[in-house]
Coordinates of C-alpha atoms in Angstrom, one line a residue:
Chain A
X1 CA 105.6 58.4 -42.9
X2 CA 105.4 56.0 -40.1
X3 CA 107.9 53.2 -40.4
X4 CA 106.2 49.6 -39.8
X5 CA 107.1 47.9 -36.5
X6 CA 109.0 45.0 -36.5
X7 CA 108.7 42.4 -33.8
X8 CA 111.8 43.3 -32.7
X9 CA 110.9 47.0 -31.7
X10 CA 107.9 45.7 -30.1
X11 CA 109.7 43.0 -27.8
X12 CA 111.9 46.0 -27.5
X13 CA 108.9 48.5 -26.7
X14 CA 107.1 46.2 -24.1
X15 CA 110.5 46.1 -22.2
X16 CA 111.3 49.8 -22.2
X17 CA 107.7 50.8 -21.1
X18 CA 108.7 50.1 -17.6
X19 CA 112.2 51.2 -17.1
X20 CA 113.4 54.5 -16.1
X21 CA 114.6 56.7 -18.4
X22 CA 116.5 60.2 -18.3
X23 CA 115.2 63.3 -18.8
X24 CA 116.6 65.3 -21.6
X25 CA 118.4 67.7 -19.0
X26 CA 120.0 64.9 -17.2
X27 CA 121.1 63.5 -21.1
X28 CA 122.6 67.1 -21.3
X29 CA 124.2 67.2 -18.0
X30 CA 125.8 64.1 -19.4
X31 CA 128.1 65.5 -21.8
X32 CA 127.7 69.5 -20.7
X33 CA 131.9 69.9 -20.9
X34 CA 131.7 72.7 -17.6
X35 CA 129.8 69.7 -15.1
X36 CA 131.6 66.9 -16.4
X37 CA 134.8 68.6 -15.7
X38 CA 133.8 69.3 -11.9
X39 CA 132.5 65.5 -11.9
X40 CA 136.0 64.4 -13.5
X41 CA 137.2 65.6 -10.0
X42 CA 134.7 64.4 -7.8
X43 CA 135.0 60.7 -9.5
X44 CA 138.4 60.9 -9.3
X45 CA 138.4 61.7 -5.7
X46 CA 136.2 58.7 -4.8
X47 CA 138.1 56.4 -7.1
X48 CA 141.2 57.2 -5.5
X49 CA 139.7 57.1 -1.2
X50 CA 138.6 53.3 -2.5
X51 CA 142.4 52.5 -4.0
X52 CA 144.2 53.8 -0.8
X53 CA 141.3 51.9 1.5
X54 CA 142.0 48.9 -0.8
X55 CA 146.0 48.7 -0.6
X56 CA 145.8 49.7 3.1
Chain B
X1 CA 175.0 30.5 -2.9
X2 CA 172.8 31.1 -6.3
X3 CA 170.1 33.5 -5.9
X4 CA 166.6 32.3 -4.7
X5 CA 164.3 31.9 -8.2
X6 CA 160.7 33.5 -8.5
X7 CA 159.1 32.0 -11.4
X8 CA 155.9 33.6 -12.7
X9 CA 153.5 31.9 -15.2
X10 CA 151.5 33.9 -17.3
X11 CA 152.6 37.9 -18.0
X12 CA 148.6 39.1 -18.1
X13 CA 147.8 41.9 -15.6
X14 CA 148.2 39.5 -12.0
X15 CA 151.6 37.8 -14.0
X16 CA 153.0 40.9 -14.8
X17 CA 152.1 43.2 -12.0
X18 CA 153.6 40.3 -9.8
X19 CA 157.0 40.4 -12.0
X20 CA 157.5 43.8 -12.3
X21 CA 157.3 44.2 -8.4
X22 CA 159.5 41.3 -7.8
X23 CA 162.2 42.9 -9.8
X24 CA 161.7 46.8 -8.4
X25 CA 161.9 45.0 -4.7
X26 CA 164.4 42.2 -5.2
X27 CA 167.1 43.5 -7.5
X28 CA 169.7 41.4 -8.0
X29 CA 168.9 39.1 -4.8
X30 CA 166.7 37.0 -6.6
X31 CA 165.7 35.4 -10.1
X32 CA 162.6 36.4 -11.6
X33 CA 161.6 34.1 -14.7
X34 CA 158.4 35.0 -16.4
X35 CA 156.9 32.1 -18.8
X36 CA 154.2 33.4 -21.3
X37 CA 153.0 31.5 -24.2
X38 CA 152.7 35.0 -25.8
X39 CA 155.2 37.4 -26.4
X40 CA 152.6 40.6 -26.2
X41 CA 151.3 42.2 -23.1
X42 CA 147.5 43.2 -24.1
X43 CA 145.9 45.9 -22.2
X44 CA 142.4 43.9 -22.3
X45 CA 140.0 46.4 -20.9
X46 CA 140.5 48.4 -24.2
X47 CA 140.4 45.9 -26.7
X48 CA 136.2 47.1 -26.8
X49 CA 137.9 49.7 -28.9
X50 CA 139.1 47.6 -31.2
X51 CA 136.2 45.6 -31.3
X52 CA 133.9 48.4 -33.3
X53 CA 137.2 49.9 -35.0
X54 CA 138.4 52.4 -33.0
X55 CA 141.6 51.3 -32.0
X56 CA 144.0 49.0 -33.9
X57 CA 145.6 45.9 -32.2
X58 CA 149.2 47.3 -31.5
X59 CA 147.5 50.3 -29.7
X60 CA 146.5 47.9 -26.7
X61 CA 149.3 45.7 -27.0
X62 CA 153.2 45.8 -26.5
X63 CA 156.3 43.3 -27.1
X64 CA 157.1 42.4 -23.4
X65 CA 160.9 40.7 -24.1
X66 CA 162.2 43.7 -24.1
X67 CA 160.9 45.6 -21.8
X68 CA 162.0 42.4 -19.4
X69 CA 165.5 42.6 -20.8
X70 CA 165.5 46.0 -20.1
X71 CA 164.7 45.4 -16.5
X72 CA 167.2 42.1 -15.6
X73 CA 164.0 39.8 -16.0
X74 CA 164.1 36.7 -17.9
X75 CA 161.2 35.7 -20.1
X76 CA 160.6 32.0 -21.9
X77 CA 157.6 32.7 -24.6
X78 CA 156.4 28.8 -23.5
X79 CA 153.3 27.7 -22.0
X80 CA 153.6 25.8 -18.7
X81 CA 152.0 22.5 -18.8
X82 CA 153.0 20.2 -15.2
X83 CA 154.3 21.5 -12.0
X84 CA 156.5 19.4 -10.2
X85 CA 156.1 21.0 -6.6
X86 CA 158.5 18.4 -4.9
X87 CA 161.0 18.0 -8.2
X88 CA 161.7 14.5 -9.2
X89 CA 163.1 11.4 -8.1
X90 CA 165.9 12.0 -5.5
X91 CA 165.7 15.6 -6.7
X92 CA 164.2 17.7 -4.4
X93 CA 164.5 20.8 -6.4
X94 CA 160.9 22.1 -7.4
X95 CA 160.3 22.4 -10.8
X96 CA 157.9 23.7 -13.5
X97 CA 158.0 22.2 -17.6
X98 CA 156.8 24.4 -20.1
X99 CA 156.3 24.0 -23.8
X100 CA 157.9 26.3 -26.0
X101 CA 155.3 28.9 -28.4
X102 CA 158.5 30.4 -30.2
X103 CA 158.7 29.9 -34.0
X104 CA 160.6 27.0 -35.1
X105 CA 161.2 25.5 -31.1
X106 CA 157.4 24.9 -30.9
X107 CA 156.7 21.8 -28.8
X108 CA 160.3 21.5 -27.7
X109 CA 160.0 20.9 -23.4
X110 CA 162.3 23.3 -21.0
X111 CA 162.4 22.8 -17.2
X112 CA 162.9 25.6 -15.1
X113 CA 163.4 25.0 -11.4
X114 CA 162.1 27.3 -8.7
X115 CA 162.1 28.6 -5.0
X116 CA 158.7 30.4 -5.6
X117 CA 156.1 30.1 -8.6
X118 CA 152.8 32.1 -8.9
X119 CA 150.7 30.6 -11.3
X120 CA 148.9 33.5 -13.1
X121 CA 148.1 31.9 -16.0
X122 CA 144.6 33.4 -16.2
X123 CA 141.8 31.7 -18.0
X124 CA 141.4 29.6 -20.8
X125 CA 138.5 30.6 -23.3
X126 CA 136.5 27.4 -23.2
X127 CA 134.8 28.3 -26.3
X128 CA 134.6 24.5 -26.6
X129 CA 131.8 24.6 -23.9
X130 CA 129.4 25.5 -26.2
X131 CA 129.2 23.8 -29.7
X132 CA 129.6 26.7 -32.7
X133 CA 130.6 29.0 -29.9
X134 CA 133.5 31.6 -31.1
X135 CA 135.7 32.8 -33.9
X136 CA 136.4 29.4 -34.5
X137 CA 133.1 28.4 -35.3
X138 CA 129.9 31.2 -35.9
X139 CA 130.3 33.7 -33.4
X140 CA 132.9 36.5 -32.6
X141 CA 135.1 37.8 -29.3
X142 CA 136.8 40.7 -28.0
X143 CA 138.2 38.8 -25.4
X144 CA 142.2 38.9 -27.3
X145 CA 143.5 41.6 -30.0
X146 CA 143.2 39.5 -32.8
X147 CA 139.8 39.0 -32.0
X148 CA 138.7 41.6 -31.6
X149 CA 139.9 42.8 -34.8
X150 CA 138.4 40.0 -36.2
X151 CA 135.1 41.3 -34.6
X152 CA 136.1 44.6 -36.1
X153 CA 135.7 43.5 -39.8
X154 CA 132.6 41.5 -39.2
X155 CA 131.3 44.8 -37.9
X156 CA 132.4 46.7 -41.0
X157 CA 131.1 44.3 -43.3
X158 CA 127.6 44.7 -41.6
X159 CA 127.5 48.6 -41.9
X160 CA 128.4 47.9 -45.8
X161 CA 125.3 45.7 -45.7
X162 CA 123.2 48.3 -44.3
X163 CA 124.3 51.2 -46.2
X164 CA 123.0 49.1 -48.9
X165 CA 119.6 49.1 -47.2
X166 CA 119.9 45.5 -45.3
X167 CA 118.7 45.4 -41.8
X168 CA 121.1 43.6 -39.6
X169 CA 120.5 41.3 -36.1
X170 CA 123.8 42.0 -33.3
X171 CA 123.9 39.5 -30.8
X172 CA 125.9 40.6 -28.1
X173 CA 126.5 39.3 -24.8
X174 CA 127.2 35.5 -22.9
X175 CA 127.7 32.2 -24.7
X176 CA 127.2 30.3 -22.1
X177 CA 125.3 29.8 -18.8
X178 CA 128.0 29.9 -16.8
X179 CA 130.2 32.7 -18.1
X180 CA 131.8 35.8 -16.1
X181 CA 133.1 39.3 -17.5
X182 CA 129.0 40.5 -18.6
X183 CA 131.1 43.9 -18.0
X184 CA 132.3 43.3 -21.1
X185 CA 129.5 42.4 -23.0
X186 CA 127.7 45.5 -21.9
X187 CA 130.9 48.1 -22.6
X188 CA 130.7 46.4 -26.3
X189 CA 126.9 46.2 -27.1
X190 CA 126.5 50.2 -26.2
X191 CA 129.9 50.6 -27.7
X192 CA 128.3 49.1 -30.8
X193 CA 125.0 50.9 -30.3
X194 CA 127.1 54.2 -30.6
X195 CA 129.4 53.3 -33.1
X196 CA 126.1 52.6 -35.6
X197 CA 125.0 56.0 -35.0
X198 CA 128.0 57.8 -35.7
X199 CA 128.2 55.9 -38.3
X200 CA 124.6 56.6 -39.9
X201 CA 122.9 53.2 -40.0
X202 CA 121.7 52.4 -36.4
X203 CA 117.9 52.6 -38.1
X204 CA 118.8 49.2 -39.7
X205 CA 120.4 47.3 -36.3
X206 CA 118.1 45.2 -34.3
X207 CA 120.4 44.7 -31.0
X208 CA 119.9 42.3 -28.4
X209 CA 121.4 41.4 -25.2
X210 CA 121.7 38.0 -24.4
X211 CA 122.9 37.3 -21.2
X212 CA 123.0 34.7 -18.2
X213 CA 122.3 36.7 -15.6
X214 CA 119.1 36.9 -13.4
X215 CA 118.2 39.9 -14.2
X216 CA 120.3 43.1 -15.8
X217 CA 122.7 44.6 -13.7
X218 CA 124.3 41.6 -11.9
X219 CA 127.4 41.4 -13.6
X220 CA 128.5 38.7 -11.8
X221 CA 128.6 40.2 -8.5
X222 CA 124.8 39.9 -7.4
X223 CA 124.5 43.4 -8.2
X224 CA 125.3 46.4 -6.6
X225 CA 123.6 49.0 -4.9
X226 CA 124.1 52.8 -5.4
X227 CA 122.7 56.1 -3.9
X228 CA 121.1 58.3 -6.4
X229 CA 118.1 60.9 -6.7
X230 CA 117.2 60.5 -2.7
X231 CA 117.0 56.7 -3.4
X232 CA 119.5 53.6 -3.1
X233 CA 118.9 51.8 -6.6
X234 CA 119.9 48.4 -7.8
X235 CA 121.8 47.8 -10.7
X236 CA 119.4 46.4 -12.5
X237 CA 117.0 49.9 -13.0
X238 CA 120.5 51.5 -14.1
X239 CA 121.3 49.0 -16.4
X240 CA 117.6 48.4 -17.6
X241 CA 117.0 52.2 -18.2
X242 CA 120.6 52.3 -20.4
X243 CA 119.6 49.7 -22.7
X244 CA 116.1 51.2 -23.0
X245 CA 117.5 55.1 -24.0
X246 CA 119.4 53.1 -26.5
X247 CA 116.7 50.8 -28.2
X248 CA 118.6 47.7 -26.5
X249 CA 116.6 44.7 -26.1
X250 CA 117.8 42.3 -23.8
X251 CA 117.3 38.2 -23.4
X252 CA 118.5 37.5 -19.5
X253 CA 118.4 33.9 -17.4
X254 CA 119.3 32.2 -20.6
X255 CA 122.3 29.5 -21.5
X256 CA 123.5 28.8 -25.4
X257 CA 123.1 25.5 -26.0
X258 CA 124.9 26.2 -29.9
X259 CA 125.2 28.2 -32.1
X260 CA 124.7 27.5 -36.0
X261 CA 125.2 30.0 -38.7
X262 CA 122.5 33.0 -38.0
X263 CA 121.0 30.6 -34.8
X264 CA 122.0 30.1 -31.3
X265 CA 119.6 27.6 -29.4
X266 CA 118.4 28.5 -26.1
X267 CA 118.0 27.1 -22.7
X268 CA 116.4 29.3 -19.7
X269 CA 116.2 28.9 -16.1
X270 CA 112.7 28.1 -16.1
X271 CA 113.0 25.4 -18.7
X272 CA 111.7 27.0 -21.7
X273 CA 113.7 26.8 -24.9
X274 CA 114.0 29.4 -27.6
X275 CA 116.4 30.7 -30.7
X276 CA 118.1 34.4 -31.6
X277 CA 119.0 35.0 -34.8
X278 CA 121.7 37.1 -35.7
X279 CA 123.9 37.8 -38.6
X280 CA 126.7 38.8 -35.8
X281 CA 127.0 37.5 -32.9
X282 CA 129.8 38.6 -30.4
X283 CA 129.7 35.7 -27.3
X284 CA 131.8 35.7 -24.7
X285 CA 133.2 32.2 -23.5
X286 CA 133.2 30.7 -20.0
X287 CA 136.7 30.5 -18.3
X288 CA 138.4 27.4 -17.3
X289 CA 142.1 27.0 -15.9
X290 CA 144.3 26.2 -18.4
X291 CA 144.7 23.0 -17.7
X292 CA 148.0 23.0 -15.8
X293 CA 148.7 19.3 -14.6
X294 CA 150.9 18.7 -11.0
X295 CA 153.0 15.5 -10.3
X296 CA 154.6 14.9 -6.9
X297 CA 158.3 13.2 -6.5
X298 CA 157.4 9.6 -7.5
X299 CA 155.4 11.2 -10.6
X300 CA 151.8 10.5 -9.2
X301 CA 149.0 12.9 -10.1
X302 CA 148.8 15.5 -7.5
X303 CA 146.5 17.8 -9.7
X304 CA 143.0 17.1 -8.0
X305 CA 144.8 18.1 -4.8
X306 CA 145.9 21.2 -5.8
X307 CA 143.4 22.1 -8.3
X308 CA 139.5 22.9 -8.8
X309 CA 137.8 20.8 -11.0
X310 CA 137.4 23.8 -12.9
X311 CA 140.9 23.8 -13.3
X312 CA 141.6 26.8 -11.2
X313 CA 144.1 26.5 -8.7
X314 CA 143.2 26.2 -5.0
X315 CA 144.6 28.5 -2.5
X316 CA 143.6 30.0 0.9
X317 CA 139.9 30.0 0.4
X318 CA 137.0 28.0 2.4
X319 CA 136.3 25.5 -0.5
X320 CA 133.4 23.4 1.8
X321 CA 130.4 23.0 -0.1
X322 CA 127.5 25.3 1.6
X323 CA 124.3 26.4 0.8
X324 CA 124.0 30.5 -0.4
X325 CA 122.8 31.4 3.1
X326 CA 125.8 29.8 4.6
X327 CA 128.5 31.8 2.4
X328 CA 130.8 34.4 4.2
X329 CA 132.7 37.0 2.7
X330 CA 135.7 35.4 4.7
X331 CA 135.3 32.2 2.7
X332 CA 137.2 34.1 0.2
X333 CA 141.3 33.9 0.1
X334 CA 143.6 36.6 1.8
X335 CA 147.1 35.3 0.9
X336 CA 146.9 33.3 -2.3
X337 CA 149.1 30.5 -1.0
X338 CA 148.4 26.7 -1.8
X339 CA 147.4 25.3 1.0
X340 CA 149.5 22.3 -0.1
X341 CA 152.9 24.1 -0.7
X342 CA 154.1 27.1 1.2
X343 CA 156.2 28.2 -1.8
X344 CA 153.3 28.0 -4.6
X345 CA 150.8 30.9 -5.0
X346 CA 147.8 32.0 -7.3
X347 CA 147.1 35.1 -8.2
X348 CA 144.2 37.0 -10.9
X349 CA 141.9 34.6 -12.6
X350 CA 143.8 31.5 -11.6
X351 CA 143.0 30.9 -8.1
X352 CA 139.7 29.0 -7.8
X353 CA 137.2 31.2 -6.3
X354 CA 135.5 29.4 -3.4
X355 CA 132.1 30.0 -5.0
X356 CA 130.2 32.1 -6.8
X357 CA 128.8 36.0 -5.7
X358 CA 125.8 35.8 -7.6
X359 CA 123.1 33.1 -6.7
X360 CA 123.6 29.8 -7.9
X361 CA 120.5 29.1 -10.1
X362 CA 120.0 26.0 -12.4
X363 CA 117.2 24.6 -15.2
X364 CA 115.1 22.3 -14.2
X365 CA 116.9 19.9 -16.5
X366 CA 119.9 20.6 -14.2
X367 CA 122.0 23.3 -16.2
X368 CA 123.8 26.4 -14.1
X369 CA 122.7 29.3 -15.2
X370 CA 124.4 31.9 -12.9
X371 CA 127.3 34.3 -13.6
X372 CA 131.0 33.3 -12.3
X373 CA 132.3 35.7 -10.0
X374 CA 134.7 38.5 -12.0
X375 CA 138.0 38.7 -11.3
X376 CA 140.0 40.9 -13.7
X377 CA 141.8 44.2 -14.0
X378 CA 142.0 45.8 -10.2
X379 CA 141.5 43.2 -8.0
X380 CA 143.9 40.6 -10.3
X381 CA 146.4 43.8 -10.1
X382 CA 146.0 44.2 -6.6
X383 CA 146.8 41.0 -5.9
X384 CA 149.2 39.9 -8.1
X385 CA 150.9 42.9 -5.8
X386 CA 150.4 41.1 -2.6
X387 CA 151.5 38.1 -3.6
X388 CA 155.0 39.5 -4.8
X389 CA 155.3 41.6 -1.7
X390 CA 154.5 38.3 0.7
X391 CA 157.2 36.5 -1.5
X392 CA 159.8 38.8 -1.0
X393 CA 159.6 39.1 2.7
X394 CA 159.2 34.8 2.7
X395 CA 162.4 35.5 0.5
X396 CA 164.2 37.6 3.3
X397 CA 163.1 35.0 6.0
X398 CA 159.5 35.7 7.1
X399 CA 157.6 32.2 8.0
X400 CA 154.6 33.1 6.1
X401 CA 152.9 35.1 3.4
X402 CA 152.9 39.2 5.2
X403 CA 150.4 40.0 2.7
X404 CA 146.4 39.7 2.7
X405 CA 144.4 41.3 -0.3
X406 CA 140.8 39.9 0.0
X407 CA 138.4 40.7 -2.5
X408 CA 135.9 41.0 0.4
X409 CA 138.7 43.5 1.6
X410 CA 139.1 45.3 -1.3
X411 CA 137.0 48.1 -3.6
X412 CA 137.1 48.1 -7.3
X413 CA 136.8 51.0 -9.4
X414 CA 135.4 50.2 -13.4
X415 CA 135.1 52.3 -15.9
X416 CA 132.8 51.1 -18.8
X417 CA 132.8 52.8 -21.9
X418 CA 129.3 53.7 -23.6
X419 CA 130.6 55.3 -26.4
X420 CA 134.0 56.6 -27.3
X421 CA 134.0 60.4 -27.9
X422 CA 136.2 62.9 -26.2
X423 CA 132.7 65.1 -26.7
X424 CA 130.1 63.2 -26.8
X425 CA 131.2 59.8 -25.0
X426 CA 130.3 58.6 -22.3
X427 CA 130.9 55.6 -19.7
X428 CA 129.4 55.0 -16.6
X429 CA 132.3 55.1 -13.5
X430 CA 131.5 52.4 -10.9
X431 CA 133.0 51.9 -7.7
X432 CA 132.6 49.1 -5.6
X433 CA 133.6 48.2 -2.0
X434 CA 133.8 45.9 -0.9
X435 CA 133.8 43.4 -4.0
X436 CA 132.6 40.4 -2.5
X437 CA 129.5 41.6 -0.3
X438 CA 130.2 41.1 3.3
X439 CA 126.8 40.9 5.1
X440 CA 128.1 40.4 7.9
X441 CA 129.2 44.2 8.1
X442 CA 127.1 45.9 5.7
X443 CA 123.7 43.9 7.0
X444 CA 121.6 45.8 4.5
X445 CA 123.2 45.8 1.1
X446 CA 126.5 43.8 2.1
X447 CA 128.8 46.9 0.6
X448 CA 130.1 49.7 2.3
X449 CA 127.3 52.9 0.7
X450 CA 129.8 55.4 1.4
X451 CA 132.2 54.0 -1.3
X452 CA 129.7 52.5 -3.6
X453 CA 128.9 54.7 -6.3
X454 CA 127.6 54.4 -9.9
X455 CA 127.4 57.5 -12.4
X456 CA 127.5 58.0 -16.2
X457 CA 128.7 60.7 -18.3
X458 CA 131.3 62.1 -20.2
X459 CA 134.0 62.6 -17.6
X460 CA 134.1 58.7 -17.4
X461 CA 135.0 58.7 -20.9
X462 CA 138.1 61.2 -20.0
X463 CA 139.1 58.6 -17.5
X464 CA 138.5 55.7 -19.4
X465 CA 141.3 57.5 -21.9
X466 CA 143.9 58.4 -19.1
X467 CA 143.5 55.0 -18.0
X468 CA 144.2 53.6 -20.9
X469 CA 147.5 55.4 -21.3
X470 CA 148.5 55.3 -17.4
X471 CA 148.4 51.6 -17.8
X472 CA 149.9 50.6 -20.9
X473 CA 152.5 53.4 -19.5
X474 CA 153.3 51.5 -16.5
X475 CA 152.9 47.9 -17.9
X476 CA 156.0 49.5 -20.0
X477 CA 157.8 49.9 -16.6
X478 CA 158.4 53.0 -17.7
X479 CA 160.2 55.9 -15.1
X480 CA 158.3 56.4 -11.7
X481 CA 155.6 53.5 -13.2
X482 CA 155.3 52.3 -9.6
X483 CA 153.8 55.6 -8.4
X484 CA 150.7 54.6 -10.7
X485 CA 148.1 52.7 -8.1
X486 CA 147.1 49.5 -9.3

């Protein structure tokens, strides 16, 4: 059974129309343990070159 | 000959930071005195956590006396209310008065001369700003522990409501047009949003953002620019496409006028007026200085001359009045020191900023309604650094502060959460460099797109956690907490 709209979803509606949003393998990448472990390092890496370049 | 005194007001993260490196560099040559009006250090970035029930208050806080007897520093739980930069009378011998906060000496005045004084006294919440605005009156804040357990409650009581089949209204986001920190206002509404699905009811929560800024995405800092998918982005499409996945609806360019029970009254930037209901409402405040008061020798009032009418201290910054195409990234301060006393610093929130990052906007009746420029967690850190290091080589005879940490010099890296879960959480890792956009060399997008990067997932969440734990750890001075980068 369809729920009724409130005016809040459609406000809500109208303004998500336009905005980009993921795709469900990006969603997945998101939490996938195996990537998020390889970007754990890569983040970490660039958080760390901006700490050293921001006490130098 | 006594030892030279540093006295530090405020223990927050500039205060502390600053303290804690004074001591590890100094030793015994010097005094370092920190005056707090609270007796707790409170790891702030996390108190999100405690804001939707995840953590409890003593899990982002600590007692701070003794880890300061443990480490030779002496602490007065008081809050500093007039500096006396020259001393008094035919005393020449720079002082600060403080009020005591300790149970049963509340009120009672101590003086405590010094040779150096950084005022990091951070803000004051000016929830006074905007009539009805805070715990105090009908909205909510995660901006201190208790509050945010107080937001905490308010939150359970609402999922009790909907269990029982009630739809709810959150209100999350600024509570006033001029407010800074929309970082945190968007790390709790998706905390929030997450929270009400693991919990089973987010089919009964209308959310809303309400925020100050121009558009999504600004957060204070005019946006940022990243490189994703073959394209550089703004903010504002990251931010805009998070709230929509979620269901988020958001209210931007707009300034509380009040807030009554259920209502807060409207103002936007192109005049119209308007309402959002709620039945909770979590608003942050606008910061002020804390309203520190300066007297020279004959006991005249100094404080326009060393402070902001914002009540923010003034330091090393290009405070001339400009218009937006006019403003440098070098306008911003390097060393911290007053430019009226060679001894007297700011460092964190408390040094007036010489204007805002974002562009200044205002009503057609005349209100600001643009975002204050952030200042918290790294760069305050950072800083707070500096400013000890300068101190201790002005100590050991240099003629002037050695230290420079511009925030048009300086990267951040953020981490803000989007939902706690060491499985399915995630939080979206943003780094940030320079802070302050320098257009003069980074023409295009005035920050360095080498070092600017934005992502969310999972792995932020991991850092997020270690984060949490590598700060509280070295807030504790614990052993080898000076290897931890600030």
């Amino acid at each position: 059974m369809a729920t009724e709209k409130t005016p809040f979803d459609q406000g809500r509606q109208a303004q998500g129309v336009f905005a980009t949003k993921p795709t469900d393998f990006t969603k997945s990448l998101r939490t996938n343990i195996l990537w998020q472990m390889v970007r754990f390092v890569v983040i970490n890496i660039k958080m760390i070159k901006v700490i050293r370049k921001s006490h130098s | 000959m006594s030892r030279p005194r540093v006295v530090i007001l405020g223990a927050g993260v500039a205060g502390h930071t600053s303290a804690a490196f004074l001591k590890k560099w100094l030793g015994k040559e010097a005094e370092v005195i920190v005056i707090s009006p609270r007796p707790d250090y409170n790891w702030i970035p996390s108190n999100i956590w405690v804001g939707v029930g995840l953590l409890r208050p003593d899990q982002v806080t600590f007692s701070l006396p003794p880890v300061y007897q443990r480490k030779d520093i002496t602490f007065h739980q008081a809050k500093a209310t007039v500096m006396h930069p020259e001393g008094q009378g035919d005393d020449h011998t720079p002082f600060v008065e403080a009020e005591s906060t300790l149970e049963g000496r509340a009120g009672e005045v101590i003086r405590i001369p010094y040779d150096y004084l950084i005022n990091a006294t951070g803000p004051k919440l000016a929830f006074e700003a905007t009539p009805g605005l805070g715990p105090k009156g009908h909205s909510l804040s995660v901006c201190t522990a208790p509050h945010a357990l107080e937001a905490s409650l308010a939150l359970d009581e609402s999922v009790a409501r909907m269990r029982k089949g009630e739809r709810q209204r959150f209100l999350v986001g600024t509570g006033h047009g001029t407010c800074t920190c929309q970082g945190a206002a968007f790390e709790y509404i998706v905390n929030l949003e997450f929270e009400l699905r693991a919990r089973g009811v987010r089919d009964k929560a209308d959310i809303t953002y309400l925020s100050n800024e121009f558009e999504l995405g600004d957060f204070g800092m005019g946006g940022i620019h990243i490189r994703r998918g073959g394209y550089v982005t703004p903010s504002n499409i990251f931010t805009e496409s998070l709230f929509a996945e979620r269901g988020l609806r958001w209210v931007t360019q707009a300034h509380v006028k009040g807030l009554e029970p259920g209502c807060a009254s409207l103002e936007f930037l192109n005049g119209e007026e308007g309402e959002e209901r709620f039945d909770l409402a979590m608003l942050l405040p606008p910061f002020k200085g804390v309203g520190l008061k300066a007297l020279d020798r004959q006991g005249t009032d100094i404080t326009d001359r060393l402070f902001a009418p914002s009540g923010f201290m003034k330091v090393d910054a290009d405070y001339q009045a400009k218009p937006f195409e006019s403003w440098r990234a070098s306008d911003w301060p390097h060393t911290y020191q007053s430019p009226a006393y060679r001894n007297l610093f700011a460092a964190g929130i408390a040094f007036a900023p010489p204007h805002p990052v974002s562009r200044p906007r205002q009503s057609p009746k005349g209100t600001v309604i643009t975002p204050a420029p952030p200042r918290t967690g790294m760069p305050s850190a950072i800083i707070g650094r500096a400013v000890a290091r300068s101190i201790v080589d002005m100590i050991r005879g240099a003629e002037k502060p050695t230290q420079t940490a511009s925030m048009a010099e300086m990267g951040a890296a953020c981490v803000a959460s989007a939902g706690a879960n060491p499985f399915r959480g995630t939080a979206a890792s943003i780094i940030v460099f320079p802070i302050i956009p320098d257009f003069e060399r980074y023409p295009e997008y005035g920050r360095d797109m080498n070092h600017t990067f934005g992502e969310i997932g999972l792995a932020g969440h991991w850092i997020k956690i270690l984060l949490h734990h590598l700060f509280i750890y070295k807030a504790k001075m614990l052993a080898f907490w000076s290897l931890i980068p600030e």
